[in-house]
XYZ file of C-alpha atoms in Angstrom:
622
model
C 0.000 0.000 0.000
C 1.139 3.162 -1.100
C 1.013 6.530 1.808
C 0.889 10.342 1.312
C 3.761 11.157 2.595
C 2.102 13.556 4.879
C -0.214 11.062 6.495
C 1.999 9.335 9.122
C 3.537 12.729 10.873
C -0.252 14.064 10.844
C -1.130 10.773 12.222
C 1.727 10.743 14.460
C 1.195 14.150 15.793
C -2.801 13.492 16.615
C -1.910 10.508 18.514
C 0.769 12.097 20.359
C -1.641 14.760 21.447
C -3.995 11.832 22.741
C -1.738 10.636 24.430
C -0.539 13.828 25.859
C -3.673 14.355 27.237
C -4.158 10.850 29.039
C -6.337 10.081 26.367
C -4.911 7.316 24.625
C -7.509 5.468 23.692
C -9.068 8.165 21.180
C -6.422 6.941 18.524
C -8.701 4.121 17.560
C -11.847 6.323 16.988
C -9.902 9.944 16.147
C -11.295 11.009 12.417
C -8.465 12.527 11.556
C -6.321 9.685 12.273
C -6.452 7.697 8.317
C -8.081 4.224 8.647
C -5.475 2.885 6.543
C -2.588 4.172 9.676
C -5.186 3.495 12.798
C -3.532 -0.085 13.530
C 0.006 0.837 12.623
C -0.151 3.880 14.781
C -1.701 2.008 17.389
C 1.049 -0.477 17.725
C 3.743 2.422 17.474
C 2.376 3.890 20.710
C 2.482 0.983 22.535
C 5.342 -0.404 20.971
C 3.971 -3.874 20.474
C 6.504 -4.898 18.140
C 9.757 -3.223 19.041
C 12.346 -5.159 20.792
C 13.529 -3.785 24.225
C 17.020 -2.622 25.189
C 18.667 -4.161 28.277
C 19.991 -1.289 30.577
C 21.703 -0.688 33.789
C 19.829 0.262 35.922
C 17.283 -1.403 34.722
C 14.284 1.507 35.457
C 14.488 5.271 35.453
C 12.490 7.853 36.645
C 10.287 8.631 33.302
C 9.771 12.105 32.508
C 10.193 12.558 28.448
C 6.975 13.169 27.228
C 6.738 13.397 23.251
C 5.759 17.285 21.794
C 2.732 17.298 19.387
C 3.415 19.938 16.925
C 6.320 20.783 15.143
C 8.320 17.684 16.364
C 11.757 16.947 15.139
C 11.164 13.224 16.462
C 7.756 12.615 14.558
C 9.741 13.964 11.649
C 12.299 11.621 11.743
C 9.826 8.656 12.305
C 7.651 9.544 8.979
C 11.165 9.703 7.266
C 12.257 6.097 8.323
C 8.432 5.422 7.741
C 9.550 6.646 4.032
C 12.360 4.972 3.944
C 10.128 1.789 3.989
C 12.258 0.791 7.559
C 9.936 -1.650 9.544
C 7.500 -1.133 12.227
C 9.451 -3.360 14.385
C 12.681 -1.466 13.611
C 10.922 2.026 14.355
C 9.879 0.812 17.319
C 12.925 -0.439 18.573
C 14.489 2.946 17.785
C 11.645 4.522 19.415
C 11.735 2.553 22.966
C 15.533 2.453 23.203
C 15.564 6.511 22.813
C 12.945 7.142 25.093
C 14.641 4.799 27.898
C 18.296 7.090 27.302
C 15.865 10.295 27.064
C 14.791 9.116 30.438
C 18.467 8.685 32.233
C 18.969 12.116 30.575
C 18.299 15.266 33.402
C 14.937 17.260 32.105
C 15.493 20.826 30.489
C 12.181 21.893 32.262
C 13.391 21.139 35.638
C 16.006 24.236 37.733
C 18.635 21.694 39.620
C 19.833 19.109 37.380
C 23.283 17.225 37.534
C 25.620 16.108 34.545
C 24.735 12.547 33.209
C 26.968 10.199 32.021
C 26.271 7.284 29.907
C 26.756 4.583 27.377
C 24.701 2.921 24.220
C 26.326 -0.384 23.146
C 24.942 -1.347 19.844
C 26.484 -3.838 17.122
C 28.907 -2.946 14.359
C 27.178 -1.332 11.118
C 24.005 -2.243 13.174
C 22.239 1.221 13.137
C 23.759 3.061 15.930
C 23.698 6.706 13.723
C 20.144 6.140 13.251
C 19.694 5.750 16.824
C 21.738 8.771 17.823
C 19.867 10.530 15.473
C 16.444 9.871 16.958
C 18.081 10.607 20.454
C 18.792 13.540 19.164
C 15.635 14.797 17.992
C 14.395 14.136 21.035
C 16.232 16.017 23.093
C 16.033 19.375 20.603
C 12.223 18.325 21.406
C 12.889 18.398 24.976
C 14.928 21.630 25.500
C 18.126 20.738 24.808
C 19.654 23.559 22.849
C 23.696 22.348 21.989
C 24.102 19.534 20.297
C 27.755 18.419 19.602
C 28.362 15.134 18.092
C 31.715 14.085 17.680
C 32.545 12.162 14.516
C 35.701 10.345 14.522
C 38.832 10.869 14.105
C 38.858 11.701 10.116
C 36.995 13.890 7.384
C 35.660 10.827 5.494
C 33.399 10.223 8.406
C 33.307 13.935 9.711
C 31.278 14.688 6.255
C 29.618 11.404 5.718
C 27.909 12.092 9.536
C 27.600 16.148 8.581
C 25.428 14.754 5.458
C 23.172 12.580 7.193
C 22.136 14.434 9.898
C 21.945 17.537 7.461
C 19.498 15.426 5.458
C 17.314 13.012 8.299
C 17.570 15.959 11.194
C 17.867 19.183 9.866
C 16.406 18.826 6.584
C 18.864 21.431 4.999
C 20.231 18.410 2.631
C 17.930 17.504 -0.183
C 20.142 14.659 -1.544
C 17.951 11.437 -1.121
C 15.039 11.097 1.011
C 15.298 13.746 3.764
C 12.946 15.271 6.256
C 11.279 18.546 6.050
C 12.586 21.799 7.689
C 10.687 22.625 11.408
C 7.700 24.960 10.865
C 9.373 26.674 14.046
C 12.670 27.358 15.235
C 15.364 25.987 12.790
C 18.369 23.851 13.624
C 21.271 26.167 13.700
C 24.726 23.936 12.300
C 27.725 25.890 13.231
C 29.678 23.202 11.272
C 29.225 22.178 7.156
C 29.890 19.461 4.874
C 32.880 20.841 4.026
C 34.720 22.389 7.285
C 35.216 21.204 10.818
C 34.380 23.818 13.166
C 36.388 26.721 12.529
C 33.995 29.542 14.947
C 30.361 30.599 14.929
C 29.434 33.580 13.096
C 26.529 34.622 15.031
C 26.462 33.789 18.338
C 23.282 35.341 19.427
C 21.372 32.289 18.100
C 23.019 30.838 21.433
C 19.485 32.080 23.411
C 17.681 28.509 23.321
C 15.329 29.557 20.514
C 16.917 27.503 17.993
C 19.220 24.442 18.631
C 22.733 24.830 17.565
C 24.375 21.183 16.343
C 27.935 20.709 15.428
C 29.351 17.556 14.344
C 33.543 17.621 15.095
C 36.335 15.223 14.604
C 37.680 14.143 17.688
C 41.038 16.417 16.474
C 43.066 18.373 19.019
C 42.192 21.951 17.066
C 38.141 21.526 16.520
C 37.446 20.516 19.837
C 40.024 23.503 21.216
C 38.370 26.154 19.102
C 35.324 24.536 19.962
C 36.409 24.848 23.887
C 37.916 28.404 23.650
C 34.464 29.767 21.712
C 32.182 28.266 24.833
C 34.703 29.687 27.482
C 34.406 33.033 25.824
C 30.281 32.887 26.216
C 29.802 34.514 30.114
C 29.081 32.079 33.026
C 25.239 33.652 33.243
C 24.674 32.395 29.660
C 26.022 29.059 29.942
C 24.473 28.281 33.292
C 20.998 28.654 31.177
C 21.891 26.480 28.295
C 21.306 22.507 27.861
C 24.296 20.941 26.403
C 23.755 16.863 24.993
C 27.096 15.483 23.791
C 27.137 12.694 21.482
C 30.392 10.480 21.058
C 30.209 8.393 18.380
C 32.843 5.398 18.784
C 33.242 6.745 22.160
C 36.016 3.923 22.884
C 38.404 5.566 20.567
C 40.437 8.381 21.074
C 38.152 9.626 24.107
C 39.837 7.378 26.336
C 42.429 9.377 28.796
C 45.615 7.280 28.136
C 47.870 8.807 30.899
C 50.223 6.420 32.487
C 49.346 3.418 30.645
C 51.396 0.647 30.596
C 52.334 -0.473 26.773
C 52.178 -4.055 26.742
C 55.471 -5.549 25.552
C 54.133 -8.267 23.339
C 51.762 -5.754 21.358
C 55.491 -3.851 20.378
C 56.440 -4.357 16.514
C 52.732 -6.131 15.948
C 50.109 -4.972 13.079
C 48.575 -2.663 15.739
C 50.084 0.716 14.857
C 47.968 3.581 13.444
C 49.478 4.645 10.153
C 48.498 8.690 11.339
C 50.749 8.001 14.709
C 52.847 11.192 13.710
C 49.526 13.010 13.641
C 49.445 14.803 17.064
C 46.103 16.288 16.121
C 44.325 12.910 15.434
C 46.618 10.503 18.295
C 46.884 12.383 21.378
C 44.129 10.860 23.046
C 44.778 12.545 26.084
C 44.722 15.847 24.892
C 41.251 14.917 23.195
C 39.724 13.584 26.679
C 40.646 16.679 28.219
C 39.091 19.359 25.983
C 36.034 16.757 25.880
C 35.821 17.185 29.689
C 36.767 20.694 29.615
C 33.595 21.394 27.171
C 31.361 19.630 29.417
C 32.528 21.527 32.427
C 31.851 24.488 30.632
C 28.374 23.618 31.103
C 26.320 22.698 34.318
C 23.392 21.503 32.567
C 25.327 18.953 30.394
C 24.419 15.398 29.188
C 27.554 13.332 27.529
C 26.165 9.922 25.935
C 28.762 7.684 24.090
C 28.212 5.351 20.897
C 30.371 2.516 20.504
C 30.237 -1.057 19.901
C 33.113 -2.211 21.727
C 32.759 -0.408 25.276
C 35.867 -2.406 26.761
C 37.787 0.514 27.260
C 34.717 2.481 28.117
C 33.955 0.254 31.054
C 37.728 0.123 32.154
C 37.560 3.552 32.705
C 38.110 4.987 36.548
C 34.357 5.636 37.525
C 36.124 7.349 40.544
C 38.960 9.033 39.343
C 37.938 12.719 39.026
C 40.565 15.833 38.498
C 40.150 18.707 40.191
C 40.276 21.439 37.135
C 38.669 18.105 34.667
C 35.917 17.049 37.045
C 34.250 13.642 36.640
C 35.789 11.011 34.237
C 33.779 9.561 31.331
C 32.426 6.173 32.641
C 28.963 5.858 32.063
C 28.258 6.169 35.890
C 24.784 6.921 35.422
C 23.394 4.196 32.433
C 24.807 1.287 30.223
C 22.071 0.343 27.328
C 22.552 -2.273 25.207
C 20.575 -2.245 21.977
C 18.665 -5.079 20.538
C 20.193 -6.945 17.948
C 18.156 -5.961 14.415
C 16.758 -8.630 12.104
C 18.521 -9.400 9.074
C 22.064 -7.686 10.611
C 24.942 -9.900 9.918
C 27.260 -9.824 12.699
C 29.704 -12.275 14.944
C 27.020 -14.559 15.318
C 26.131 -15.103 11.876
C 30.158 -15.401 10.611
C 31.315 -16.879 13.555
C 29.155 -19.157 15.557
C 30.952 -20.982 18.033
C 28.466 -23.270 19.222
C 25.689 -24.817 17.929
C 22.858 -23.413 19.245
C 23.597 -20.232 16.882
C 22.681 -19.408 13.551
C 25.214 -20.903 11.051
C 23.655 -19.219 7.751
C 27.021 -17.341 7.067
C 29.730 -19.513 7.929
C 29.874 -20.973 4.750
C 30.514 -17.746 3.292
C 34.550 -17.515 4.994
C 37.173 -18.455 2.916
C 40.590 -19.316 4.492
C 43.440 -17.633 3.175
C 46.586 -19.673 3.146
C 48.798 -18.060 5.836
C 51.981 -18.253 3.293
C 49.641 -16.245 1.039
C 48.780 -13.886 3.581
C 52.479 -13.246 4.383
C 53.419 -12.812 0.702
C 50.991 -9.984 0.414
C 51.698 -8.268 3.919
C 55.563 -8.657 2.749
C 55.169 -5.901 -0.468
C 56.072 -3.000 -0.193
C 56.755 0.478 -1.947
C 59.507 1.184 -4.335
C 60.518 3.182 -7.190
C 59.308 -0.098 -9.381
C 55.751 0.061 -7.806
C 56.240 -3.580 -8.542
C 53.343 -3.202 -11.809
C 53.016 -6.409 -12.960
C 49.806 -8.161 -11.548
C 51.008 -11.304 -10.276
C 49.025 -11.562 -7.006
C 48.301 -14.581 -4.741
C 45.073 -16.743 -5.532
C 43.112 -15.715 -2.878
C 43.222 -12.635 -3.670
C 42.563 -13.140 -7.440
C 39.473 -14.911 -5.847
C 38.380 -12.326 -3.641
C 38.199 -9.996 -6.603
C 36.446 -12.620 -8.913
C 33.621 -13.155 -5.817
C 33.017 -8.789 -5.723
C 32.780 -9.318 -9.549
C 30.782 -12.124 -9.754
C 28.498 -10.481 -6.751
C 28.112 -7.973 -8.725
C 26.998 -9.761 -11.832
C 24.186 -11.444 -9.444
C 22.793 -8.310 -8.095
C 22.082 -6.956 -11.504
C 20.328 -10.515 -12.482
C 18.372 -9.492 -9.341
C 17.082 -6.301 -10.768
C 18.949 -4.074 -8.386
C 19.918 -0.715 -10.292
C 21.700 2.469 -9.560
C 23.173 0.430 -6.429
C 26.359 1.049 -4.572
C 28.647 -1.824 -4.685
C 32.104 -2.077 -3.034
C 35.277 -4.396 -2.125
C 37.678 -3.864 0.265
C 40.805 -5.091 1.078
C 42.917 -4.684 4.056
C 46.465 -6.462 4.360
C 48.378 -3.587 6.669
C 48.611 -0.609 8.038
C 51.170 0.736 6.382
C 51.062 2.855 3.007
C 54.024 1.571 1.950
C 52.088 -1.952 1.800
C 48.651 -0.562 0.439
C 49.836 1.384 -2.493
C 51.750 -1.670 -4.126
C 48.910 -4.154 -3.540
C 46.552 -1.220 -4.771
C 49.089 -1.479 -7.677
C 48.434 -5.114 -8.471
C 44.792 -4.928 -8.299
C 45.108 -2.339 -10.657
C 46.944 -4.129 -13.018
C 45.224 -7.466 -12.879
C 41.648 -5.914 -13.162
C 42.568 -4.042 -16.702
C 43.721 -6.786 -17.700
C 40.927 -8.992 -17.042
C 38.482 -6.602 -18.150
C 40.166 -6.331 -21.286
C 39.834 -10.481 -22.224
C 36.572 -11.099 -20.473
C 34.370 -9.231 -22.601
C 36.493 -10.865 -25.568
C 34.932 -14.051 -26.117
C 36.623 -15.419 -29.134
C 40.309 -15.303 -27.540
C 41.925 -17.945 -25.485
C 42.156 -15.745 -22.859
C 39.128 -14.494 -22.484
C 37.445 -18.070 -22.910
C 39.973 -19.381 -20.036
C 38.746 -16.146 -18.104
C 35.176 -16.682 -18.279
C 35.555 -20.898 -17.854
C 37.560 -20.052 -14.510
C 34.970 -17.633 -13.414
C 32.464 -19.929 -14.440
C 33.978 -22.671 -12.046
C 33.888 -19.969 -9.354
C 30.426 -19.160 -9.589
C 29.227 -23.216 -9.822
C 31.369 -24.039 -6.909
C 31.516 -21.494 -4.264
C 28.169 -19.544 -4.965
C 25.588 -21.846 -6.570
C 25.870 -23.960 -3.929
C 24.588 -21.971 -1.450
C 20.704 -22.656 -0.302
C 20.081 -18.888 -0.917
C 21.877 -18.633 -4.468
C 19.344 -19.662 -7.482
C 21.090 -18.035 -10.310
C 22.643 -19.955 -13.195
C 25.736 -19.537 -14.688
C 23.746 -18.919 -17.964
C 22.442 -16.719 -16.322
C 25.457 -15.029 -14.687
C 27.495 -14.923 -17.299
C 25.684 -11.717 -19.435
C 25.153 -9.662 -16.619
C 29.261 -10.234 -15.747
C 29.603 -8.604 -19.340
C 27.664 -5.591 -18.197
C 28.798 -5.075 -15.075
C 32.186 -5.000 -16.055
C 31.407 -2.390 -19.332
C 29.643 -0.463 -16.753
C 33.067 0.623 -15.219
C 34.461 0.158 -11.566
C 37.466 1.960 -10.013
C 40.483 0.544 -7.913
C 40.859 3.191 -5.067
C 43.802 3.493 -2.453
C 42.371 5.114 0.467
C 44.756 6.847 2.651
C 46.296 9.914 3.930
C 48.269 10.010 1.046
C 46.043 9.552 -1.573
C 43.315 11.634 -3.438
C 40.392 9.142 -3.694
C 37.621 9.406 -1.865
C 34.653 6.978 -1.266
C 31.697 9.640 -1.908
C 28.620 7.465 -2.501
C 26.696 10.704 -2.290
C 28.507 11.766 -5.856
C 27.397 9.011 -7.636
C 23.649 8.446 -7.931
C 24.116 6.091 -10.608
C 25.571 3.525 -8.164
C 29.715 3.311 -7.017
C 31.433 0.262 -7.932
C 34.893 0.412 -5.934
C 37.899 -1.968 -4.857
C 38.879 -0.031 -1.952
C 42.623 -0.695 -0.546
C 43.401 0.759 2.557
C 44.007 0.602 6.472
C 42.339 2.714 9.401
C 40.746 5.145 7.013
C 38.329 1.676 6.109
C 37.614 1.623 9.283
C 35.555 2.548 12.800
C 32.495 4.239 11.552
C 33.016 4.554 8.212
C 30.066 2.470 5.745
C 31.423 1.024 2.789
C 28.131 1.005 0.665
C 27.104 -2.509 -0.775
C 30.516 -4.557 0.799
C 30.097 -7.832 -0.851
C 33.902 -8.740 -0.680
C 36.211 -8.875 1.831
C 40.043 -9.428 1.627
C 40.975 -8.957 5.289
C 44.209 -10.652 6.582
C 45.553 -7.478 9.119
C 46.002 -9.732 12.623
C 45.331 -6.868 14.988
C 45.768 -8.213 18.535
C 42.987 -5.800 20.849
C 39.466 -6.838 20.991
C 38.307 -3.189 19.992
C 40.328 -2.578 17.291
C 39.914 -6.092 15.359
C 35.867 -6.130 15.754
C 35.390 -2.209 14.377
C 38.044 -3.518 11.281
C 35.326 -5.548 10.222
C 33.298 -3.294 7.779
C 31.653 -6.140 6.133
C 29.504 -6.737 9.658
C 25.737 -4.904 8.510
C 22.593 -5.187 6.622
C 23.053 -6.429 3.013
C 19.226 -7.082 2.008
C 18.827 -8.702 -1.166
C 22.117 -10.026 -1.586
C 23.341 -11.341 2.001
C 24.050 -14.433 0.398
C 26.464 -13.416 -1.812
C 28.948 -11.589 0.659
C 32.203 -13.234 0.750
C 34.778 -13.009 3.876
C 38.741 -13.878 2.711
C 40.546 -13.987 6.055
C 43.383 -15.769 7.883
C 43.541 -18.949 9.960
C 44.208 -16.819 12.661
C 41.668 -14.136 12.194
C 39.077 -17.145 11.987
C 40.073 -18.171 15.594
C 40.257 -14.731 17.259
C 36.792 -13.979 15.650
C 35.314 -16.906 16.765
C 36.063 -15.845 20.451
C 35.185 -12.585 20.419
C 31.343 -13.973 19.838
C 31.552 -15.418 23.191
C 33.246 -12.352 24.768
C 30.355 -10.125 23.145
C 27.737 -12.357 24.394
C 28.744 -12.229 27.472
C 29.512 -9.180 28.304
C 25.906 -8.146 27.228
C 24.804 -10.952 29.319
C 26.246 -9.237 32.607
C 24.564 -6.202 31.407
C 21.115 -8.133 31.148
C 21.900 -9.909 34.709
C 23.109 -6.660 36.673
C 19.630 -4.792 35.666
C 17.579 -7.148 37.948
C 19.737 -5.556 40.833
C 18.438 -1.871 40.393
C 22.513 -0.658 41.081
C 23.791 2.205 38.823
C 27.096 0.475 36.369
C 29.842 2.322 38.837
C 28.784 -0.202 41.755
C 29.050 -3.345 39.704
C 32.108 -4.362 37.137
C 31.031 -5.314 34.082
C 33.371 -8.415 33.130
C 35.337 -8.760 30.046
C 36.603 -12.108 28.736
C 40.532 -12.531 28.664
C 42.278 -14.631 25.529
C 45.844 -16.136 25.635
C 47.145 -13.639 23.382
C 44.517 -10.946 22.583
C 43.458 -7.667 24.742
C 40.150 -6.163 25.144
C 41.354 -2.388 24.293
């Protein structure tokens, strides 16, 4: 059935003001509430199909009440409403951001305290869309500075700037996007383009209209950023309501002061290849103008995003400076969001036992660890080693994104995003040569695949073929033919797709927004491929970088997500290894949200109980 687009925030908004009113039950006789939304809106009130968040503490005094007219939150709902997201997705959005709305301090009330806390949610599971709704919320609510940090590079700086322009703000048009308030207007004092550099007019700092930046988590931002609010007087502060959002709130946040370095971690595939960076690695520079900001403010709300909270929960829930103030440990809630159907996570790769869901497994591919360490050994020289002899698994990883490819246009899918990416180090010196390669071995195969009539092409094509019949075919989910296949191969190789190195030092950038035609990208790269950052369509993985911490390994894995239509054709390339370590970090993610589950019952805040973290032989947890 096909909806005005209109008809679910009217519908929304006249149930809302039932509701407000203690009237609930006039949503199922309202006239002005369309027949064709009663049922729907029904269940969205009472959330009959959303799936609860565990939290700690498990209750809350409950004082967020919803506004009627001109909401930014029944906004955002018609616009995941249009975005054909289901009810039982809404609603999970909806009860797990009224629950943090509700560990938040009211705006309406005179004494309030600073609240601290934490939303664990799954990688690539939906965590912007929940910050998002959070967010509305609390602009709904009375919270007037919104600062969401974005981490630590531009890439994700702009690709959060654009969302939130375009599902909050509605100043972005690109796409489906949500219409501008009737009232007060959001106020962004950063753009697409720029990091926050100053705010031109500071007067719209009077609560009228909310004022959102979204910074990296860079020494400079976050000091101008600091420096701007400490110029504001005391009297004018004191009146505002700051929320602070920290997206990947494990990373970089974390004061690393006299830490211990772990010997057996030296000279292993852990370093960050922007360590000479002292605006993007001094993490304890970064936790200090966070806490600085916040103490600028005594109506202030800090909620961090992350879904590995190890170091988040390690944090000193007691260890307060006397110019700093309180630490960042989520001292006053830990919520852990509901898995979402159809996400593809640890569980679904990974299983390790048989109780779980085993759909994926079949879908990881073993690279030989001689291969591995043939690839990890290139590096960078005046040669730029051209030629294109590359390991096979490799070959094969590029052959399944091809061949992926090929399927989803059999499927009908068009104008769709579809990407590879392959990690084998940190270093540039590694990427750019194996970027190289790829290069090299892709021209030449599209060059002889499309030619049917020479021997190479026809060997080509049979070895594909093989591929397809043996490692794709196969699969319960797969029904295409290679007759089938084969065709739509030929077009979506004449249809162009670009090798792109993605680091500091080179000029490619993975803009999906550029191309509404659909991007079709190998990317090569290291950190920049990582935390945060959505590779659009990721059907192929090459990933063979043995990171040893907990944190840092899960966030690397950028093919963990939602890949509707064509889950079935994702392929995962990784080391013998990697297949261990990822195995047991299911079980340490299980239970760590099973503590989190068990310590609700006891009504305790998180700083009186210790949420426990699995130990491995060899691995860390952050």
């Amino acid at each position: 059935m096909i909806f005005i687009e209109q008809d679910w925030y009217s519908a929304h908004s006249r149930a809302v003001s039932w509701i407000t009113l203690n009237m609930k039950e006039q949503i199922l006789t309202d006239p002005e509430i369309p027949d064709h939304l009663r049922e729907r809106i029904w269940s969205f009130v009472n959330g009959d199909l959303g799936a609860d968040s565990n939290t700690l503490p498990g209750v809350t005094e409950e004082w967020y009440t919803d506004k009627s007219d001109d909401s930014n939150w029944a906004r955002y709902c018609d616009l995941l409403n249009r975005k054909k997201w289901k009810d039982n997705v809404i609603q999970s959005v909806e009860k797990s951001t009224r629950k943090a709305m509700n560990f938040l301090f009211n705006p309406k009330q005179e004494q309030v305290e600073a609240k601290y806390g934490l939303v664990v949610g799954h990688v690539q599971s939906g965590k912007t869309a929940n910050y998002t709704g959070l967010i509305a919320r609390a602009a709904d609510a009375g919270y007037d500075v919104i600062i969401v940090l974005a981490g630590l590079h531009n890439n994700l700086r702009k690709q959060t700037q654009i969302r939130l322009e375009r599902e909050l703000m509605g100043t972005d048009k690109g796409g489906l996007h949500v219409d501008k308030p009737e009232g007060p207007e959001w106020y962004p004092i950063t753009t697409q383009d720029d990091d926050f550099q100053t705010m031109t007019n500071p007067g719209f700092l009077s609560g009228n209209n909310p004022v959102i930046a979204v910074v990296k988590k860079n020494v400079s931002p976050l000091t101008k950023l600091h420096d701007m609010f400490y110029g504001f007087s005391e009297e004018k502060r004191c009146k505002l309501n700051l929320l602070m959002i920290d997206d990947e709130s494990d990373h970089a946040t974390i004061n690393t002061k006299n830490q211990e370095i772990n010997s057996e971690l030296i000279d292993f595939d852990d370093y960050d290849e922007d360590e000479d960076d002292e605006e993007i690695t001094n993490a304890t520079i970064i936790n200090t103008r966070l806490r600085q900001i916040l103490g600028l403010f005594p109506r202030s709300a800090y909620v961090g995003y992350t879904a590995t909270p190890f170091a988040n929960v390690l944090i000193d829930p007691n260890g307060d400076h006397d110019s700093l103030g309180k630490t960042l440990y989520p001292r006053d809630f830990i919520m852990a969001l509901p898995k979402p159907k159809g996400h593809m996570g640890l569980n679904e790769f990974f299983a390790d036992n048989e109780e779980m869901d085993h759909t994926y497994a079949s879908q990881v591919e073993v690279v030989p660890p001689e291969e591995a360490e043939e690839l990890r050994n290139y590096e960078q020289d005046e040669e730029r080693l051209l030629d294109f002899n590359i390991p096979t698994s490799l070959e094969n990883a590029v052959i399944d994104y091809l061949l992926s490819g090929a399927a989803r246009i059999c499927r009908g899918h068009s104008n769709f995003h579809h990407s590879m990416l392959i990690h084998t180090r940190h270093t540039i010196r590694n990427q750019s040569p194996v970027a190289d390669k790829v290069t090299a071995l892709t021209d030449y195969w599209n060059n002889h695949l499309v030619n049917q009539y020479s021997s190479e092409g026809r060997s080509l094509r049979e070895r594909f073929r093989m591929r397809w019949e043996n490692n794709f075919s196969t699969h319960e989910l797969t029904n295409e033919s290679w007759e089938e296949i084969e065709p739509s191969l030929m077009k979506f190789v004449q249809q162009k797709y670009a090798v792109m190195e993605i680091n500091s030092n080179s000029e490619h950038n993975l803009d999906y927004d550029k191309h509404k035609n659909g991007l079709k990208v190998i990317a090569v790269g290291g950190n920049r491929l990582s935390r945060g950052l959505t590779l659009e369509g990721l059907s192929s993985t090459f990933f063979i970088r043995e990171s040893r911490m907990y944190d840092t390994l899960t966030q690397m894995g950028r093919w963990f997500g939602f890949r509707p239509g064509y889950a079935d054709l994702v392929r995962l390339h990784i080391t013998p290894t990697l297949l261990e370590w990822f195995t047991w970090l299911t079980g340490v993610e299980r239970e760590l949200r099973s503590d989190i589950e068990r310590y609700a019952d006891t009504g305790l805040k998180p700083d009186a109980l210790a949420v426990r973290i699995l130990k491995h032989r060899k691995m860390l947890p952050t």
